[in-house]
XYZ file of C-alpha atoms in Angstrom:
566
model
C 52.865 61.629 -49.454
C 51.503 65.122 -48.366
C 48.058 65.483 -47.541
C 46.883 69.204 -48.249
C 44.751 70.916 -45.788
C 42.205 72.305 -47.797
C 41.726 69.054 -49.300
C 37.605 68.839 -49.159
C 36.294 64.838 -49.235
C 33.745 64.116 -51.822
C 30.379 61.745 -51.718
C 31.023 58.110 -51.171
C 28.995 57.308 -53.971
C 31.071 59.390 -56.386
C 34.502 57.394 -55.318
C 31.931 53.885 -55.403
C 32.270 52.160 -58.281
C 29.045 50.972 -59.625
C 29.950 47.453 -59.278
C 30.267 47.938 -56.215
C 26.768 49.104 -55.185
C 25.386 46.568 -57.120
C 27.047 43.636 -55.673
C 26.257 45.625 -51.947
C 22.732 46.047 -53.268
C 22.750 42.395 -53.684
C 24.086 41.454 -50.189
C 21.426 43.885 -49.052
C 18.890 41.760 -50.501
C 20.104 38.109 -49.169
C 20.776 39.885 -45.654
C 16.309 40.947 -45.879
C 16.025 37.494 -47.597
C 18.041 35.522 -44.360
C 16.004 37.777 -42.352
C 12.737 37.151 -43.349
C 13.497 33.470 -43.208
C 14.741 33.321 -39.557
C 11.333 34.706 -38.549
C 9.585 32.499 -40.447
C 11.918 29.826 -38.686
C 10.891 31.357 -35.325
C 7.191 31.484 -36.226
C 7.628 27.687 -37.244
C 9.547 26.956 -33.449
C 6.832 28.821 -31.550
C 4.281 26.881 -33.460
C 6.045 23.525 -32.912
C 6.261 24.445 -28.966
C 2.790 25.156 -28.390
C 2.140 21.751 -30.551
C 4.662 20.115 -27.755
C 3.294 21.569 -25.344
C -0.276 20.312 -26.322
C 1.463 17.263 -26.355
C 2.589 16.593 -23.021
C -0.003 18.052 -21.404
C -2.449 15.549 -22.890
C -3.713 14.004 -19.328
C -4.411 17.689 -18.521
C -6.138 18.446 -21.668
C -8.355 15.361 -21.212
C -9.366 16.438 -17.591
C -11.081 19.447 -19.357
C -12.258 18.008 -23.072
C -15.886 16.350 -23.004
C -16.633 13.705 -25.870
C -17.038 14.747 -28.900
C -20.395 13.502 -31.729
C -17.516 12.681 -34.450
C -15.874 9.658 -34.178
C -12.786 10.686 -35.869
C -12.463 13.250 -33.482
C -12.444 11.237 -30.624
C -10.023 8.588 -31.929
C -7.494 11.412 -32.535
C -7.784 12.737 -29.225
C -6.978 9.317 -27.828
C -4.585 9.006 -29.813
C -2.656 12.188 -28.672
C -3.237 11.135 -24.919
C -2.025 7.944 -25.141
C -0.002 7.682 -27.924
C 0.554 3.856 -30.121
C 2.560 2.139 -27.473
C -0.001 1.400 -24.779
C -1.593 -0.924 -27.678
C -4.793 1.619 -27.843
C -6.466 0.159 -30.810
C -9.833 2.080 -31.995
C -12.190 0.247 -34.272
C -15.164 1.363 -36.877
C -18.136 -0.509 -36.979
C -21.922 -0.012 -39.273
C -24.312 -1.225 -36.522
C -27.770 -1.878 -36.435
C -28.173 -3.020 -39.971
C -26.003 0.040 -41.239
C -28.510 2.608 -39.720
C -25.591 4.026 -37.344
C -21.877 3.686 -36.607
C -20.128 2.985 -33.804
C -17.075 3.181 -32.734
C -14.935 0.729 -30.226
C -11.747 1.987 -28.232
C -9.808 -0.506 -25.847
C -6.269 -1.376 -24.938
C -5.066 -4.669 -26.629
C -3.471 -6.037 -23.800
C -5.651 -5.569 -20.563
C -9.357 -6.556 -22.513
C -10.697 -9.555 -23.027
C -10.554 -9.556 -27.065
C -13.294 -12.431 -27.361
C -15.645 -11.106 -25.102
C -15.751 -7.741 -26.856
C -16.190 -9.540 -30.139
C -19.055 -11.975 -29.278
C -20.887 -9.806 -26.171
C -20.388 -6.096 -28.051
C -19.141 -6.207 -31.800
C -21.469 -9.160 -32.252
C -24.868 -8.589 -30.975
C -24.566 -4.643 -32.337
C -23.678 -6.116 -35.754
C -26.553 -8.577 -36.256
C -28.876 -6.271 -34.234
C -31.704 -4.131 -35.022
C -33.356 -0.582 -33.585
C -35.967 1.771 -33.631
C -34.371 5.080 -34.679
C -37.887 6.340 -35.021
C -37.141 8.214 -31.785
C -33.928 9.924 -32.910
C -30.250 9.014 -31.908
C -30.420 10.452 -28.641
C -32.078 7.437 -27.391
C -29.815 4.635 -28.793
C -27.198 4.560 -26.564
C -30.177 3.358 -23.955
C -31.693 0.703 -26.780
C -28.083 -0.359 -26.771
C -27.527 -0.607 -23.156
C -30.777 -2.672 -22.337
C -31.356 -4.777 -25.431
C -28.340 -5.794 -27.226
C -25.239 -5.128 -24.253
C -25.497 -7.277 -20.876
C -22.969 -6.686 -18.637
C -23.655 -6.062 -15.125
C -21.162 -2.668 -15.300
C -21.627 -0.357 -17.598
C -21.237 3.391 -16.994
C -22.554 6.181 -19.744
C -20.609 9.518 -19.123
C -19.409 12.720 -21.265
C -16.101 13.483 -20.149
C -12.914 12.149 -21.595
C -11.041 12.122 -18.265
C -13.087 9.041 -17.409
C -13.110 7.502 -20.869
C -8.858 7.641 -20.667
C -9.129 6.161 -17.196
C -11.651 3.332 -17.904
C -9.181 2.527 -21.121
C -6.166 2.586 -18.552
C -8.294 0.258 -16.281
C -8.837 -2.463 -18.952
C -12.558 -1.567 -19.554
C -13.624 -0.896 -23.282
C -15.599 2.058 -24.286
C -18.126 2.406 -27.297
C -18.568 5.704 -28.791
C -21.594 6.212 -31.623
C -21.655 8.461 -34.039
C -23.542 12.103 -33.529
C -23.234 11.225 -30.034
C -21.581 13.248 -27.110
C -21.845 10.381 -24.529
C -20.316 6.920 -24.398
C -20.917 3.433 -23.107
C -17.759 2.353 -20.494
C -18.270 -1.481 -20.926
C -16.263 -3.634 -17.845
C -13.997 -5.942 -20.362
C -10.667 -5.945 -17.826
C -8.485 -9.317 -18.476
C -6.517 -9.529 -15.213
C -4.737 -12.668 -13.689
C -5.854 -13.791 -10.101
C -3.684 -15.693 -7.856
C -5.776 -18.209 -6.110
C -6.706 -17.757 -2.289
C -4.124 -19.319 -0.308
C -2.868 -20.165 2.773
C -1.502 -16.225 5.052
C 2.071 -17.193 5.073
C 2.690 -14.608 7.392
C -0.001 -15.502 10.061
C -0.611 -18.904 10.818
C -3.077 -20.274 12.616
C -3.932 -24.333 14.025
C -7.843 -23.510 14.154
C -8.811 -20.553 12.328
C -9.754 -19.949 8.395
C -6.849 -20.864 6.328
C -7.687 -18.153 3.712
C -5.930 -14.973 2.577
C -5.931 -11.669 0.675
C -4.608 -11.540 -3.269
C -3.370 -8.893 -4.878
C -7.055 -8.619 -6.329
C -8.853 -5.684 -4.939
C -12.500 -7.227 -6.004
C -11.929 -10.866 -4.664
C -10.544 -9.116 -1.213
C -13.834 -6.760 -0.913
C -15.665 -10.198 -1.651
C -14.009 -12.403 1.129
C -14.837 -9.464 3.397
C -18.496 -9.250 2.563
C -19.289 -12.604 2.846
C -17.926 -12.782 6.241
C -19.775 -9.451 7.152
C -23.424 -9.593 5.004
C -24.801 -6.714 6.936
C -26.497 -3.652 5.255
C -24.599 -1.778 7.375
C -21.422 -2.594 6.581
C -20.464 0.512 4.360
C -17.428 0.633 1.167
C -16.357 3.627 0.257
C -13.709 3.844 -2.960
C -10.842 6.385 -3.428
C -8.249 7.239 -6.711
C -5.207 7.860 -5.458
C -1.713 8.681 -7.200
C -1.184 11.192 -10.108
C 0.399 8.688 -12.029
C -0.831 5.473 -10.447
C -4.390 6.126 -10.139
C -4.546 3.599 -7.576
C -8.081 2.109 -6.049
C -8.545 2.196 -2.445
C -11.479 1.198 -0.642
C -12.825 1.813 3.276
C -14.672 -0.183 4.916
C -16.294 0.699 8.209
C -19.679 -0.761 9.968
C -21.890 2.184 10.090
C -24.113 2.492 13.644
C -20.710 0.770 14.895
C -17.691 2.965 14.093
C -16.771 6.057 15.459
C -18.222 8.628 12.730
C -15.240 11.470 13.585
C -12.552 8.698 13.060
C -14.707 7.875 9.329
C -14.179 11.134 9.014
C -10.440 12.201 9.701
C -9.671 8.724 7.747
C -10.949 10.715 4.626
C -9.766 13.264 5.388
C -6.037 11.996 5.431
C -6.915 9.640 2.254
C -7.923 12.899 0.221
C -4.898 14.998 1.319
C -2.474 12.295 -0.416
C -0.498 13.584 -3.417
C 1.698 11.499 -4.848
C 3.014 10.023 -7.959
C 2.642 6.523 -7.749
C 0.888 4.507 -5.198
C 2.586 1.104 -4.568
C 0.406 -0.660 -2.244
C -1.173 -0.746 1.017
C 2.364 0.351 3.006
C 2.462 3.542 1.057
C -0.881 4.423 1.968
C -0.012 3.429 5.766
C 3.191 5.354 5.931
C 1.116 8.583 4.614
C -1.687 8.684 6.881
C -0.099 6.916 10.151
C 0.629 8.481 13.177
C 3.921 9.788 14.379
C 5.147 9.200 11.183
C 9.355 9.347 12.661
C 8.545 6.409 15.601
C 9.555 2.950 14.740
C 6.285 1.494 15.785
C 3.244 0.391 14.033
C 0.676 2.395 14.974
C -1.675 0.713 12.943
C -1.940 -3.078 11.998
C -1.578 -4.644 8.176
C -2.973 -8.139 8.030
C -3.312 -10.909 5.114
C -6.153 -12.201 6.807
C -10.205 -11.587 5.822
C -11.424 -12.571 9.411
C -8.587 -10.639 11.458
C -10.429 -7.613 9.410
C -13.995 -8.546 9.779
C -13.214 -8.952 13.300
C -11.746 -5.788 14.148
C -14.457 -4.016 11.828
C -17.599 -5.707 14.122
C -15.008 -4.115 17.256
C -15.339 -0.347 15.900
C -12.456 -0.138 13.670
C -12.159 0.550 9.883
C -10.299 -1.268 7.047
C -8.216 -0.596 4.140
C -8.174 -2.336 1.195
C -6.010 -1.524 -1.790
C -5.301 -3.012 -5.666
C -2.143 -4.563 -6.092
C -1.591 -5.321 -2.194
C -2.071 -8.605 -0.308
C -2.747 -7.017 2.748
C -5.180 -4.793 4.605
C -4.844 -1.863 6.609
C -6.266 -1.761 10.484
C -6.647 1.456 12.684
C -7.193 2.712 15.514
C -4.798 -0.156 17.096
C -2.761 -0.482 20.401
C 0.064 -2.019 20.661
C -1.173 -4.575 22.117
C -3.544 -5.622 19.109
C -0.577 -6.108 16.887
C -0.110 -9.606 19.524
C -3.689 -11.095 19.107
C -4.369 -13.507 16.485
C -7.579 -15.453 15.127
C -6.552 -18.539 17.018
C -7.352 -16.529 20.310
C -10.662 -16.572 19.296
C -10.941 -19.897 18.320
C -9.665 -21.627 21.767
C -11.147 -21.628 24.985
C -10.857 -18.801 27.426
C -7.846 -19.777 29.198
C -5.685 -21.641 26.537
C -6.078 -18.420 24.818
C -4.911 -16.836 27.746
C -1.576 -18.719 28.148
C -1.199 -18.533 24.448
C -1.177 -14.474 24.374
C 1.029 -14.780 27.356
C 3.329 -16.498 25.657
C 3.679 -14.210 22.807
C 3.772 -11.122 25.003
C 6.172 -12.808 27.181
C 8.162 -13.272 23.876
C 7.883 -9.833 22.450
C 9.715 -8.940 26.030
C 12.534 -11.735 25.597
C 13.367 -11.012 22.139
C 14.156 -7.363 23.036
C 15.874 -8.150 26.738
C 17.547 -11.490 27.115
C 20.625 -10.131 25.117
C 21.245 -6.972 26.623
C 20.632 -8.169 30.125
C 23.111 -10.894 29.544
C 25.737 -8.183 28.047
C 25.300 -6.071 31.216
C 25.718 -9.161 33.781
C 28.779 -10.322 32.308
C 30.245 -6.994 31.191
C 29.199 -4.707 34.444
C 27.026 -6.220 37.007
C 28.940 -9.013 37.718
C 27.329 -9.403 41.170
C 24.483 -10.362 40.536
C 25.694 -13.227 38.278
C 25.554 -16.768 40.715
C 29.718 -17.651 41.026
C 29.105 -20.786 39.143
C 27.495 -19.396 36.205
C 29.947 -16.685 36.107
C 32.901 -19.531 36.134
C 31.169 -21.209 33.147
C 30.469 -18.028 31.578
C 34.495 -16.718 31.571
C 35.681 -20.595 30.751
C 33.107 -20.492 27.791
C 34.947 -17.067 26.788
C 38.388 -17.906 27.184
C 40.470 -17.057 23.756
C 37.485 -15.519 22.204
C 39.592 -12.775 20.529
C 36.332 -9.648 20.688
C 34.445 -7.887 23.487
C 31.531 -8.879 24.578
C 29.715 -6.191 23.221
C 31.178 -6.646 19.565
C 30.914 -10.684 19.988
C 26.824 -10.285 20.509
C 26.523 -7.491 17.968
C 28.106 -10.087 15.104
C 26.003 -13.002 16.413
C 22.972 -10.692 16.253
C 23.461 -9.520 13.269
C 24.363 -12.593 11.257
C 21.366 -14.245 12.653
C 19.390 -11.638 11.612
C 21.058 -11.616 7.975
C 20.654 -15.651 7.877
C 16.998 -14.954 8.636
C 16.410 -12.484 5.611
C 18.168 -14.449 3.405
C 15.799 -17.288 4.287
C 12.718 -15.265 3.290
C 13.625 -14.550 0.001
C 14.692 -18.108 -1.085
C 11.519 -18.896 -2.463
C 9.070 -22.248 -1.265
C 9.580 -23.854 1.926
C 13.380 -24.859 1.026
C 14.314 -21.206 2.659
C 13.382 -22.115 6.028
C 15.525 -25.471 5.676
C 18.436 -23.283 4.195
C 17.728 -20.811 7.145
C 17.923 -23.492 9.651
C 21.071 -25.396 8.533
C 22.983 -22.474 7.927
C 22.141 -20.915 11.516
C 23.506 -24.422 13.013
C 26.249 -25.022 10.722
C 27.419 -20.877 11.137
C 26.733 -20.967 14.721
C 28.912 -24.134 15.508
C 31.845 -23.687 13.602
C 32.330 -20.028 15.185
C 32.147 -21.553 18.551
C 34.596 -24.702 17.854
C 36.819 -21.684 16.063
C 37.047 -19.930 19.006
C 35.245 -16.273 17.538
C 32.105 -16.340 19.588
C 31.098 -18.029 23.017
C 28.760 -20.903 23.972
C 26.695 -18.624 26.134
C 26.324 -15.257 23.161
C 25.331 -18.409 20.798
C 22.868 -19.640 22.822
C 21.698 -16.167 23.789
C 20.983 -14.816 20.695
C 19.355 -18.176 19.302
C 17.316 -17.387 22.298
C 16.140 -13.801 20.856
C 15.924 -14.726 17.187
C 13.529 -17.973 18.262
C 11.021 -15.434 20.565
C 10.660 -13.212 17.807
C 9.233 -15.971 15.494
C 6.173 -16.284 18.352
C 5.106 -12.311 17.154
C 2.302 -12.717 15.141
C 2.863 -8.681 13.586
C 6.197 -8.651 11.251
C 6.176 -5.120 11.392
C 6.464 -5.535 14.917
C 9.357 -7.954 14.754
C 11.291 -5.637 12.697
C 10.599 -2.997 15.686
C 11.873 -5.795 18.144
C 15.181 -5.669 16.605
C 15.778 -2.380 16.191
C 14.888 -2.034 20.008
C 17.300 -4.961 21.139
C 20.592 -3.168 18.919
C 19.346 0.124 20.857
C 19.738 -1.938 24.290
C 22.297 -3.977 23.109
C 24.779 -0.641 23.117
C 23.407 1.028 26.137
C 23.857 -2.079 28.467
C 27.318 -2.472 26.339
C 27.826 1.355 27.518
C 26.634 1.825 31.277
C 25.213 -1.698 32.035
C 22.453 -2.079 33.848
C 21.824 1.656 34.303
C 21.724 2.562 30.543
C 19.674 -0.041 30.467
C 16.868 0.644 32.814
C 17.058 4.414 31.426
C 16.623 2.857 27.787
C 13.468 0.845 29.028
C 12.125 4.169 30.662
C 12.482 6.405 27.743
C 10.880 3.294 25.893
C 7.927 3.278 28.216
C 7.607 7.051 27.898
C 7.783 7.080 23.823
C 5.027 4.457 23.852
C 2.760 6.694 25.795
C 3.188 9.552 23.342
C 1.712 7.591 20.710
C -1.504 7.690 19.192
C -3.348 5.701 16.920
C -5.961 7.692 14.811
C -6.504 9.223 18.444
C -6.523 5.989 20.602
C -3.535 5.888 23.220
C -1.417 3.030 21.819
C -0.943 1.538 24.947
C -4.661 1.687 26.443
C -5.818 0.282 28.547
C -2.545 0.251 30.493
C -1.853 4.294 29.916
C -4.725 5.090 30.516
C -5.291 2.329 32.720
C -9.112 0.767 32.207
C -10.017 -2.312 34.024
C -12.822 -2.799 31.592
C -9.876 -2.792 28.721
C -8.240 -5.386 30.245
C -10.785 -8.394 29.723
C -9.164 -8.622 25.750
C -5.713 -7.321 26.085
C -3.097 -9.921 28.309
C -5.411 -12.255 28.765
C -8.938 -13.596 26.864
C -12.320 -13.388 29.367
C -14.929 -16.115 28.389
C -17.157 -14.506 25.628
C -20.028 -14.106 28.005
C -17.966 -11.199 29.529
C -17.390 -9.746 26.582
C -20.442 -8.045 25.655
C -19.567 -4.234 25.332
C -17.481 -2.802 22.766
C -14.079 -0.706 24.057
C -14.876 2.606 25.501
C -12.286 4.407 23.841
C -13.018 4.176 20.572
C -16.246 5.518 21.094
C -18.216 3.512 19.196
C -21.895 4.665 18.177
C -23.492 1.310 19.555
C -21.258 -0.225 22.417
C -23.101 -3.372 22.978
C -21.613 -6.074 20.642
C -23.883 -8.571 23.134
C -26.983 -9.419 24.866
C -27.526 -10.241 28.250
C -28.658 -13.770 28.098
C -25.988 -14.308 24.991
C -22.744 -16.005 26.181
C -24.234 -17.526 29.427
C -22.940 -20.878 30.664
C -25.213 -23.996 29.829
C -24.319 -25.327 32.907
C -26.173 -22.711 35.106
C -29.508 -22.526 32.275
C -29.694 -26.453 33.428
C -29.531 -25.720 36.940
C -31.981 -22.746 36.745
C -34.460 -25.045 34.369
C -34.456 -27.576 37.119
C-alpha cells in the first residue's frame, strides 16, 4: 500500500472514537482518584511515624513533661512510657469524704500491695480535711495527718515520678494538682547477713555485705557513728539507673581525691550498670594492667577501717561487695585478723601471705629453669631423683607443667561453682585422684605434681581474689620465659614486673609505696604490724586533712604507766 505525499494527518480526536475518550476519560479519573489516595496514604504514614516516634522516645519525653492537674492525663502518659507489661496499674479513688480525688500509680510486682491499701488507700478513704484553704494545701494535710512514712518526696516532674515507679515506690497524684506525693512502698527480698565466704577470718566480725544497698550503708554506719562520716548517692546507667553511694570521712580524706572520685563517677555513660566491678573497671587506673589497683571487699569493717585511714568507699545496689581506693599493692594482703592479733603474730601472719603471693608466682618457673637450663645449680642428688622421676614421661618439661597448671587451675574453678561446701570436697578429691593416676600413668612427674600443688596451695593464703587471678596470669607469663631462656628470661620477666608495678597508680598513690617511693614511716603497716602505740599518724601520702589518727598518751604500754605511778 502506497502512502501519498501530500497526504495531510488530521486531529486525533476526529480519528477517536467517542468511546474511546470516554472510557480514557474514565481511566483519567481512577488514575486522580489512586492519586489522591496514595497521598492520603502518605499523610496517614507520616502521621503514624511521628506517633512511633513519640512512642519510643517516651523516657525522653518524660525527662521534659512536668505533672499534669488531670488525672487522666497523667495515667495516659504513664501509660505510653511504660506500656502494660511492667504491671503499671493506676487506680481512682474519692478521698476525704468525696471532697477530692486521688489518684494511685505503682508497679504490681515491686510494691507492697497491703501496705498501700491499709497505710495510703485506707486512711485517705475514711479521712477528713479542711479544704477551706483551697487544694493547694492538701497535698501537705495529706502528708502530715493521714500518710506516715518516714520517705516521702513531693516533686513536679515526671522523670522522677517514672523513676520512683521503676524503683518500687508508689506515687499519689490528686486531682487539680500539678505535684505528687512519691510514697517509699518497695517490696524487695534481703538475703540475710552472712558469713564473707571470700575472706575469712579466726577473730574478726563474721559479717558481710548483701546485695542490699540500704542494709550495706547501715552495717557501715553503725561501725562508723560519726557526724563526719559523709554519703553521697549517684544514678548511674541509661538503662540501669543504678544507685551508687560514696562514702568518705570528711576532716579525714583527701578533699582532691573526693573530688576526682566524682568526677570519674559523673563521666560514666553506659547502658546498664551490673555491679560494683563495672563501676571499678570504669574509673580504675591503668585500665590495660592486670592488677588491682583498687581493692573490692565483702567485709563492713575492712571498709570502715580503711575509711578512718583516709580512703573512700563504694557501695553499689545489686553488689555484695565494696569498692576501696587509693590502695597499694600491698593493701590487697592485709586482712581484719591483722588487727585483731598481737603485734608480732600479725607480723608472721602477713609474712606468710606475702611470702605466698611470691611462691605461687615463682616456685614453678624456677623449677622449669633448673631442670630444663640451669642444671648446675641443681644438687647431683636431686637432679638424679628429678630425671628418674621423669623417665618415660612422654612431654617436655615445659608442656608437662603447663597441663598440670592448668588442670589444677580448671579443677579449682570447677570447685567454686558447685554450690555449698560439697565443691571444695569435689575440688579436693578430684585434684588427688587426677593428680595420682597421671603420675602412676606415666604423663606427668612426681616432682611437676608436687610443684604445682605447691603453687595452687600458696595462692589459697591471698586474702584478695582479684589478686589470685593476677598470680596466675603472672606464673603462665614466667612459666614460658624460664621454659624459653631459663633463668635469664626469667630474671628479665621479674624486672619488667618490678618496673610495671612502679608505673602504677592508684587514684594518684604509687601502688607500691612505701617501697617506690621508699618511706620508713610507711613501713610500720605494710610487711610487718608495729604495736598500735606506734601507729598514731595517718600515711603521708594520701594526704589526709587530719594526720593524727592518735594521741600521745593513747596506745602506751601498761607496764611502763605502773612503773612511772610507782
Amino acid at each position: 500500500m502506497k502512502h501519498s505525499p501530500n497526504r495531510c494527518f488530521k486531529k486525533l480526536s476526529a480519528q477517536v472514537p467517542s468511546a474511546s475518550l470516554t472510557k480514557a476519560a474514565k481511566n483519567l479519573d481512577a488514575l486522580r482518584q489512586v492519586t489522591g489516595e496514595s497521598t492520603a496514604i502518605a499523610e496517614e504514614l507520616n502521621q503514624l511515624t511521628h506517633r512511633l516516634k513519640s512512642i519510643f522516645s517516651g523516657q525522653a519525653a518524660a525527662k521534659n513533661a512536668q505533672v499534669s492537674p488531670a488525672l487522666d492525663t497523667n495515667f495516659v502518659l504513664l501509660q505510653s512510657i511504660l506500656g502494660n507489661d511492667l504491671g503499671l496499674i493506676t487506680r481512682k479513688y474519692d478521698i476525704l469524704d468525696g471532697k477530692a480525688q486521688a489518684g494511685a500509680a505503682y508497679i504490681e510486682s515491686m510494691t507492697d500491695k497491703q501496705l498501700i491499701g491499709r497505710h495510703i488507700i485506707e486512711p485517705l478513704l475514711l479521712g477528713k480535711a479542711d479544704l477551706n484553704t483551697g487544694l493547694d494545701n492538701l497535698l501537705t494535710q495529706i502528708q502530715e495527718k493521714f500518710i506516715f512514712f518516714p520517705k516521702i518526696k513531693r516533686t513536679n516532674h515526671m522523670n522522677q515520678v517514672v523513676e520512683g515507679l521503676l524503683n518500687g515506690e508508689t506515687v499519689l497524684f490528686v486531682n487539680g494538682l500539678n505535684e505528687v506525693l512519691i510514697i517509699d512502698s518497695r517490696q524487695t527480698e534481703k538475703r540475710a547477713i552472712e558469713r564473707p565466704e571470700n575472706e575469712g577470718s579466726a577473730l574478726a566480725a563474721l559479717e558481710s555485705f548483701t546485695e542490699d544497698l540500704d542494709t550495706n550503708c547501715s552495717m557501715v554506719i553503725k561501725r562508723l557513728p560519726t557526724p563526719d562520716l559523709r554519703c553521697e548517692m549517684f544514678t548511674i546507667g541509661r538503662l540501669s539507673r543504678t544507685k551508687l553511694k560514696l562514702f568518705w570521712i570528711e576532716g579525714v580524706a583527701n578533699t582532691n581525691i573526693i573530688a576526682e572520685v566524682r568526677r570519674r563517677i559523673n563521666r560514666i555513660d553506659i547502658d546498664n550498670v551490673d555491679g560494683i566491678g563495672t563501676v571499678a573497671e570504669l574509673i580504675g587506673d591503668n585500665p590495660v594492667s592486670i592488677f588491682p589497683t583498687y581493692r573490692q571487699t565483702q567485709r563492713p569493717d575492712t571498709v570502715t577501717k580503711n575509711l578512718s585511714q583516709g580512703h573512700f568507699a563504694l557501695l553499689c545496689i545489686n553488689s555484695p561487695f565494696a569498692f576501696l581506693a587509693p590502695v597499694s599493692l600491698w593493701d590487697n594482703l592485709k586482712t581484719m585478723d591483722d588487727y585483731a592479733e598481737k603485734a608480732v603474730t600479725a607480723s608472721y601472719l602477713r609474712i606468710v601471705r606475702f611470702s605466698a603471693l611470691f611462691t605461687s608466682i615463682i616456685v614453678s618457673p624456677i623449677y622449669l629453669a633448673f631442670v630444663t637450663y640451669n642444671h648446675i645449680i641443681v644438687p647431683q642428688s636431686l637432679a638424679l631423683n628429678i630425671a628418674a622421676g621423669r623417665e618415660g614421661v612422654p612431654f617436655p618439661t615445659i608442656v608437662e607443667l603447663l597441663l598440670m597448671t592448668i588442670g589444677m587451675t580448671v579443677i579449682r574453678e570447677a570447685a567454686l561453682r558447685i554450690p555449698g561446701s560439697v565443691g571444695y570436697f569435689v575440688g579436693t578429691l578430684s585434684a588427688v585422684v587426677i593428680g595420682q593416676s597421671a603420675v602412676s600413668a606415666g604423663y606427668v612427674s612426681p616432682s611437676i605434681l608436687i610443684v604445682v600443688a605447691i603453687s595452687e596451695v600458696s595462692s589459697f593464703a591471698i586474702s584478695s581474689t582479684t589478686l589470685v587471678y593476677t598470680s596466675r596470669l603472672i606464673n603462665y607469663l614466667f612459666i614460658i620465659l624460664a621454659g624459653i631462656s631459663g633463668m635469664f628470661g626469667l630474671i628479665n620477666g621479674i624486672v619488667i614486673l618490678f618496673w610495671h608495678l612502679s608505673s602504677l597508680e592508684s587514684f594518684g598513690v604509687p601502688y607500691l609505696y612505701p617501697l617506690v617511693p621508699f618511706e620508713l614511716s610507711g613501713m610500720k603497716d605494710t610487711f610487718i604490724r608495729m604495736h598500735l602505740s606506734v601507729l598514731k599518724k595517718r600515711l603521708k601520702i594520701l594526704a589526709p586533712s587530719n594526720q593524727v589518727r592518735m594521741g600521745d598518751g593513747a596506745g602506751e604500754p601498761e607496764q611502763k604507766k605502773l612503773q612511772a605511778g610507782k
